[in-house]
Coordinates of N, CA, C and O and ligand atoms in Angstrom, one line a residue:
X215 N 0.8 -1.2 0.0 CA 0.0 0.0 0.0 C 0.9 1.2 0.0 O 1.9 1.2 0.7
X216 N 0.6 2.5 -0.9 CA 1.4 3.3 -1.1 C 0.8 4.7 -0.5 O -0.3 5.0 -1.0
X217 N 1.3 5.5 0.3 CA 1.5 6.5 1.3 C 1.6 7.9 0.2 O 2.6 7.8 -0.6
X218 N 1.1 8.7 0.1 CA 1.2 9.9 -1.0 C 1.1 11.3 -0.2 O 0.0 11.6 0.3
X219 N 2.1 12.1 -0.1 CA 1.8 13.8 0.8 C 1.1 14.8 -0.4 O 1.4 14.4 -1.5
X220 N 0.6 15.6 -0.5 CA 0.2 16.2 -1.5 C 0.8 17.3 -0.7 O 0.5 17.7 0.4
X221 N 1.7 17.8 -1.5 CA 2.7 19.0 -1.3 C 2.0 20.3 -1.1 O 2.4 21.3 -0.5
X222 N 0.7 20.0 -2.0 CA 0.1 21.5 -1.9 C -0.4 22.0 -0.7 O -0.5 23.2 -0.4
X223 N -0.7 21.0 0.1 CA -1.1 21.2 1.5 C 0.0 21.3 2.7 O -0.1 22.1 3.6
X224 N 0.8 20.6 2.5 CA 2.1 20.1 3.6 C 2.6 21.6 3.6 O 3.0 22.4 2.7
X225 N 2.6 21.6 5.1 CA 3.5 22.9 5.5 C 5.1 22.6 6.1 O 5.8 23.4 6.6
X226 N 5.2 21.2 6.0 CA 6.1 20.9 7.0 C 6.7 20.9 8.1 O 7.9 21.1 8.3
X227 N 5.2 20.5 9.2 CA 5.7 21.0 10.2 C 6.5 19.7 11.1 O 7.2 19.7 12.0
X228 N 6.0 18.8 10.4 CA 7.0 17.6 11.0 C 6.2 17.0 12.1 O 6.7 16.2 12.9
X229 N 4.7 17.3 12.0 CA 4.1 16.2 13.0 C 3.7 14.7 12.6 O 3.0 14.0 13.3
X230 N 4.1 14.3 11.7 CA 4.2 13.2 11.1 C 5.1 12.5 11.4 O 4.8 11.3 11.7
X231 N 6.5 13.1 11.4 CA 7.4 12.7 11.6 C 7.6 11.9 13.0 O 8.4 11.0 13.1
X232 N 7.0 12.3 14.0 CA 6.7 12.1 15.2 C 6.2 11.0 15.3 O 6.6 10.3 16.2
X233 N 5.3 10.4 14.6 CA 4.5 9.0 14.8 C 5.3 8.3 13.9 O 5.3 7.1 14.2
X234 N 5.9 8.7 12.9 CA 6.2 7.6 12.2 C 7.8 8.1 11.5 O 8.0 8.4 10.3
X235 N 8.8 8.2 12.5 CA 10.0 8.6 11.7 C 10.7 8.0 10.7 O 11.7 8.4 10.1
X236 N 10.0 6.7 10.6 CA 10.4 5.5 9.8 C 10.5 5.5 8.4 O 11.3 5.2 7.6
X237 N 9.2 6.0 8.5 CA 8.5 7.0 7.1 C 8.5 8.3 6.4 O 8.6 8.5 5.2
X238 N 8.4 9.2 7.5 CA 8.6 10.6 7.1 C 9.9 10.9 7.8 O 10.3 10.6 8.9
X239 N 10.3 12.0 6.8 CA 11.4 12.9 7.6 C 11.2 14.0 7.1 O 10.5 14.2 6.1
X240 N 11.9 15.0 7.6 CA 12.5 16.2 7.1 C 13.9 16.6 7.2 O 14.7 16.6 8.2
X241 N 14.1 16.9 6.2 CA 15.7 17.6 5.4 C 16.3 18.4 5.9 O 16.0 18.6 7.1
X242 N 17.2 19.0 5.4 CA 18.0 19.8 6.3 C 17.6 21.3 5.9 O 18.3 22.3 6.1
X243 N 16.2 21.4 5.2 CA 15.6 22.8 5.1 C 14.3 22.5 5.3 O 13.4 23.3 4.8
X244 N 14.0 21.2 6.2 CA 12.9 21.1 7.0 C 11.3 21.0 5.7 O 10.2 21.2 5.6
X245 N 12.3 20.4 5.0 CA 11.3 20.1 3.7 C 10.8 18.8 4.0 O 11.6 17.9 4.3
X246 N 9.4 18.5 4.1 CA 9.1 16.7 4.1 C 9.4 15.7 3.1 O 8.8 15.9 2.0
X247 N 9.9 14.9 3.1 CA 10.2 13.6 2.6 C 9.8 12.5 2.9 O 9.8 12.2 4.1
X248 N 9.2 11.3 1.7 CA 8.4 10.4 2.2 C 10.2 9.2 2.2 O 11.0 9.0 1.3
X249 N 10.1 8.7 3.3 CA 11.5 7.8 3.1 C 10.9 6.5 2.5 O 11.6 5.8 1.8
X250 N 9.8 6.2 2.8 CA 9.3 5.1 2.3 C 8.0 4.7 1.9 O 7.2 4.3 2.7
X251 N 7.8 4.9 0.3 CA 6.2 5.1 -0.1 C 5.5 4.2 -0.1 O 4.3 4.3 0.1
X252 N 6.0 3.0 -0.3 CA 4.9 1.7 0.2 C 5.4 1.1 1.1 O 6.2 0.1 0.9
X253 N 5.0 1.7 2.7 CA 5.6 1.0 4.1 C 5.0 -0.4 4.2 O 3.9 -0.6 3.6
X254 N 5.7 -1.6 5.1 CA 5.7 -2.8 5.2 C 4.6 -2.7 6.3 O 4.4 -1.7 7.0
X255 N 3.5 -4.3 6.5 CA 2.0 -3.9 7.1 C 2.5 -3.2 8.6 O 1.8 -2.3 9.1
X256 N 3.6 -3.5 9.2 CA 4.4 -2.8 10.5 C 4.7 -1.5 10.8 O 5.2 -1.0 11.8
X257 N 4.3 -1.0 9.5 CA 4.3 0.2 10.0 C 3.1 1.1 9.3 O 3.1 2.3 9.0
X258 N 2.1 0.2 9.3 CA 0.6 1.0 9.1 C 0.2 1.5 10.3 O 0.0 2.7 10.0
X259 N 0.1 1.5 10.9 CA -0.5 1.7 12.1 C 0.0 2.9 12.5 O -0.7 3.8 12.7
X260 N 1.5 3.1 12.6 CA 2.0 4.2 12.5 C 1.4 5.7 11.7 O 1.0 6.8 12.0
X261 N 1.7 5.1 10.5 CA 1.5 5.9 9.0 C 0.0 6.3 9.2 O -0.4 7.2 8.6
X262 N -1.1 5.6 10.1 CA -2.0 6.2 9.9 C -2.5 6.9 10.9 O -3.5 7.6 10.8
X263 N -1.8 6.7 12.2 CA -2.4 7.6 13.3 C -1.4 8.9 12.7 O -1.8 10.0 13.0
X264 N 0.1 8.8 11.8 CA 0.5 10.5 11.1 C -0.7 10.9 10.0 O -1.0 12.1 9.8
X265 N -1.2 10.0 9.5 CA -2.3 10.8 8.7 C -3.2 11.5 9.7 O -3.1 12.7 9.8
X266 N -4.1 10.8 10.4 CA -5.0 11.2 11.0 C -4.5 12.8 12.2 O -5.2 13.7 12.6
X267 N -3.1 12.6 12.4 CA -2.9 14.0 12.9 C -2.4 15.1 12.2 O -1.9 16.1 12.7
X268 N -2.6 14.7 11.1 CA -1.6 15.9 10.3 C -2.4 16.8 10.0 O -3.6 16.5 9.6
X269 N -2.1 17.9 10.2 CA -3.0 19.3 10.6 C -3.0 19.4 9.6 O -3.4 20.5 10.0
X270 N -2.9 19.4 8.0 CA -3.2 19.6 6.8 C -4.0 18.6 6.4 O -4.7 18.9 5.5
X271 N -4.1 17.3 6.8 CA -4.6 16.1 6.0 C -3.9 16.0 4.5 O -4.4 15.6 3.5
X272 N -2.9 16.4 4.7 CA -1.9 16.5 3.1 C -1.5 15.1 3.1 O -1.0 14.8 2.0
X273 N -1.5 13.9 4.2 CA -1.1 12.4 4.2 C -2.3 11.6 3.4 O -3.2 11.2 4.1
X274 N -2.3 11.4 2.0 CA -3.1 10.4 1.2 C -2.9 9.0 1.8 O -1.8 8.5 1.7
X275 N -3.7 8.3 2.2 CA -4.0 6.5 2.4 C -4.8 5.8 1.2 O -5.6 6.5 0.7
X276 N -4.7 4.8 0.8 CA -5.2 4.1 -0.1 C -6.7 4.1 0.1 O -7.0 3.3 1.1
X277 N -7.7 4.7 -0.5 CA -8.8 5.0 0.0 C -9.6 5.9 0.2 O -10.8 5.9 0.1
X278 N -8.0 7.4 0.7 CA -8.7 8.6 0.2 C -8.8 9.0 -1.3 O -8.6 8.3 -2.3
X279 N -9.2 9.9 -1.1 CA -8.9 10.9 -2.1 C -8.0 10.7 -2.9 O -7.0 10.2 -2.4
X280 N -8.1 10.9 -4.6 CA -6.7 11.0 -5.6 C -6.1 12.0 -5.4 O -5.0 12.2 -6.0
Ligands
SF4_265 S1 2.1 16.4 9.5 FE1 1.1 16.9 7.5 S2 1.6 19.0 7.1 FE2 3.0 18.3 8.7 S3 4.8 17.7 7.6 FE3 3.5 15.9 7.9 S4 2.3 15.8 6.0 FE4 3.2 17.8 6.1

């Protein structure tokens, strides 16, 4: 299952990063980066309580929105 940020939204504030640093990071200009677009089932659970808190909803799950 493949994990998608829609940039237009992402302010990068890095609270993603928080639940799942496994997955998301940010750069050295605090840009977001997906480290890994289709995470293994171990780290769904993760990836989806960072969706559910990402103050933009800019975190796509297979299900939302295109
Ligand atoms: S929590 Fe949402 S807005 Fe913040 S960096 Fe992550 S994807 Fe972007």
């Amino acid at each position: 299952m493949r994990v998608t940020v829609d940039y237009d939204l992402c302010d990068s504030t890095g609270v993603c990063n928080s639940f799942a640093p496994e997955v998301f990071e940010l750069d050295d200009e605090d840009l977001l980066h997906v480290r890994v677009p289709e995470p293994g089932a171990e780290l769904w659970p993760a990836v989806e309580e960072a969706a559910r808190a990402c103050p933009k909803l800019a975190i796509l799950l297979p299900g939302d929105r295109p």
